[in-house]
Coordinates of C-alpha atoms in Angstrom, one line a residue:
M23 CA 0.0 0.0 0.0
T24 CA 3.0 2.3 0.4
M25 CA 4.6 1.7 -3.0
Q26 CA 2.5 4.2 -4.9
N27 CA 3.1 6.8 -2.3
L28 CA 6.8 6.2 -2.6
V29 CA 6.6 6.6 -6.4
L30 CA 4.6 9.8 -6.0
A31 CA 7.2 11.2 -3.6
V32 CA 10.1 10.4 -5.9
Q33 CA 8.3 11.8 -9.0
N34 CA 7.6 15.1 -7.1
T35 CA 11.2 15.4 -5.9
V36 CA 13.1 15.0 -9.2
P37 CA 13.2 17.5 -12.1
L38 CA 10.8 16.6 -14.9
R39 CA 13.7 15.7 -17.3
D40 CA 14.7 12.9 -14.8
L41 CA 11.1 11.6 -14.2
G42 CA 11.5 8.4 -16.3
A43 CA 14.8 7.5 -14.7
A44 CA 13.5 8.1 -11.2
S45 CA 10.4 6.0 -11.8
A46 CA 12.4 3.2 -13.3
S47 CA 14.8 3.2 -10.4
V48 CA 12.0 2.9 -7.9
T49 CA 10.6 -0.1 -9.9
F50 CA 14.0 -1.7 -10.2
F51 CA 14.9 -1.5 -6.5
R52 CA 11.4 -2.6 -5.6
S53 CA 11.9 -5.7 -7.7
L54 CA 15.4 -6.3 -6.4
G55 CA 14.2 -6.0 -2.8
G56 CA 11.4 -8.5 -3.5
T57 CA 13.8 -10.9 -5.0
I58 CA 16.2 -10.7 -2.2
G59 CA 13.4 -10.9 0.4
V60 CA 11.9 -14.0 -1.1
S61 CA 15.3 -15.7 -1.3
V62 CA 16.2 -14.9 2.3
L63 CA 12.9 -15.9 3.7
G64 CA 12.9 -19.1 1.6
A65 CA 16.4 -20.0 3.0
V66 CA 15.2 -19.3 6.5
L67 CA 12.1 -21.5 6.0
A68 CA 14.2 -24.4 4.6
N69 CA 16.8 -24.1 7.4
R70 CA 14.1 -23.9 10.1
V71 CA 12.1 -26.9 8.7
T72 CA 15.2 -29.0 8.4
A73 CA 16.4 -28.2 11.9
D74 CA 13.0 -28.7 13.5
L75 CA 12.3 -31.9 11.6
A76 CA 15.7 -33.3 12.7
T77 CA 14.8 -32.4 16.3
A78 CA 11.3 -33.8 16.2
L79 CA 12.3 -37.0 14.5
H80 CA 15.4 -37.4 16.7
V81 CA 17.8 -37.4 13.7
P82 CA 21.5 -36.9 14.6
S83 CA 22.7 -33.4 13.7
G84 CA 25.2 -34.8 11.2
Q85 CA 22.5 -36.5 9.1
A86 CA 20.1 -33.6 9.1
S87 CA 22.3 -31.6 6.7
T88 CA 22.7 -34.4 4.2
G89 CA 19.2 -33.9 2.8
S90 CA 17.7 -37.0 4.3
V91 CA 15.3 -34.9 6.4
S92 CA 14.4 -32.3 3.9
A93 CA 13.5 -34.7 1.0
L94 CA 10.4 -36.2 2.6
N95 CA 7.6 -38.0 0.7
L96 CA 4.7 -37.0 3.0
K97 CA 2.3 -39.6 1.7
A98 CA 4.7 -42.4 2.4
L99 CA 5.0 -41.5 6.0
P100 CA 3.0 -42.9 8.9
P101 CA 0.2 -40.6 10.1
E102 CA 2.0 -39.6 13.4
V103 CA 5.0 -38.4 11.4
Q104 CA 2.8 -36.6 8.9
T105 CA 1.4 -34.7 11.9
I106 CA 4.9 -33.8 13.0
V107 CA 5.8 -32.6 9.5
H108 CA 2.6 -30.5 9.2
T109 CA 3.4 -28.9 12.6
V110 CA 7.0 -28.2 11.7
Y111 CA 6.0 -26.5 8.4
G112 CA 3.3 -24.5 10.3
D113 CA 5.7 -23.3 12.9
A114 CA 8.3 -22.4 10.3
T115 CA 5.8 -20.5 8.3
A116 CA 4.8 -18.6 11.4
H117 CA 8.4 -17.8 12.0
I118 CA 8.6 -16.4 8.4
F119 CA 5.6 -14.2 9.1
L120 CA 7.2 -12.9 12.3
I121 CA 10.3 -11.9 10.4
S122 CA 8.2 -10.2 7.7
A123 CA 6.3 -8.3 10.4
A124 CA 9.5 -7.0 11.8
V125 CA 10.7 -5.9 8.4
G126 CA 7.3 -4.2 7.9
V127 CA 7.7 -2.3 11.1
V128 CA 11.1 -1.1 10.1
G129 CA 9.5 0.0 6.7
V130 CA 6.7 1.9 8.5
I131 CA 9.3 3.7 10.8
A132 CA 11.4 4.6 7.7
A133 CA 8.2 6.0 6.0
L134 CA 7.4 8.1 9.1
L135 CA 10.9 9.5 9.0
L136 CA 10.5 10.8 5.4
K137 CA 10.5 14.5 5.0
P138 CA 7.0 15.9 4.3
L139 CA 6.7 16.8 0.7
T140 CA 4.2 19.0 -1.1
L141 CA 3.1 17.9 -4.5
R142 CA 4.5 19.6 -7.6
T143 CA 2.5 22.7 -8.5
T144 CA 4.6 24.0 -11.4
L145 CA 6.4 22.4 -14.3
D146 CA 10.2 23.0 -14.6
V147 CA 10.2 22.6 -18.3
E148 CA 12.6 24.8 -20.1
P149 CA 11.1 26.8 -22.9
K150 CA 12.0 25.6 -26.4
T151 CA 14.2 27.9 -28.3
E152 CA 13.0 28.0 -31.9
A153 CA 15.6 27.8 -34.7
P154 CA 15.7 30.7 -37.0
A155 CA 13.5 30.0 -40.0
S156 CA 15.4 29.8 -43.3
D157 CA 14.5 32.2 -46.0
P158 CA 12.9 30.3 -48.8
V159 CA 13.8 33.0 -51.3
A160 CA 17.5 33.0 -50.5
G161 CA 17.5 29.1 -50.6

């Protein structure tokens, strides 16, 4: 919900000749931030699930990192173990939402610290200088 306000703030801060570059920069860094965020949260989720499954299933810590815990076929497991896996994934997902909420709070604080900005009321377009017309008779 804040992205359009950020775009509007950037567009009203830069000169008109730089409007396209500023808008593109906002979009680029928004995409880059989303990519990094999804990658980091995915890594945290995978690490948390692997560690919690190893703990819940009493797998020695050396074997948990070999992939034997993270590559589970859920349908092939007994119902008790399926319940453990569901619980571990639920807890790990809750952990991801907690991290995301903390990042969101930091974003709100950063938005509150932005300098108040009035919207643009004038255009800073330089007047075009017309080239002298050539004399068709002198041609």
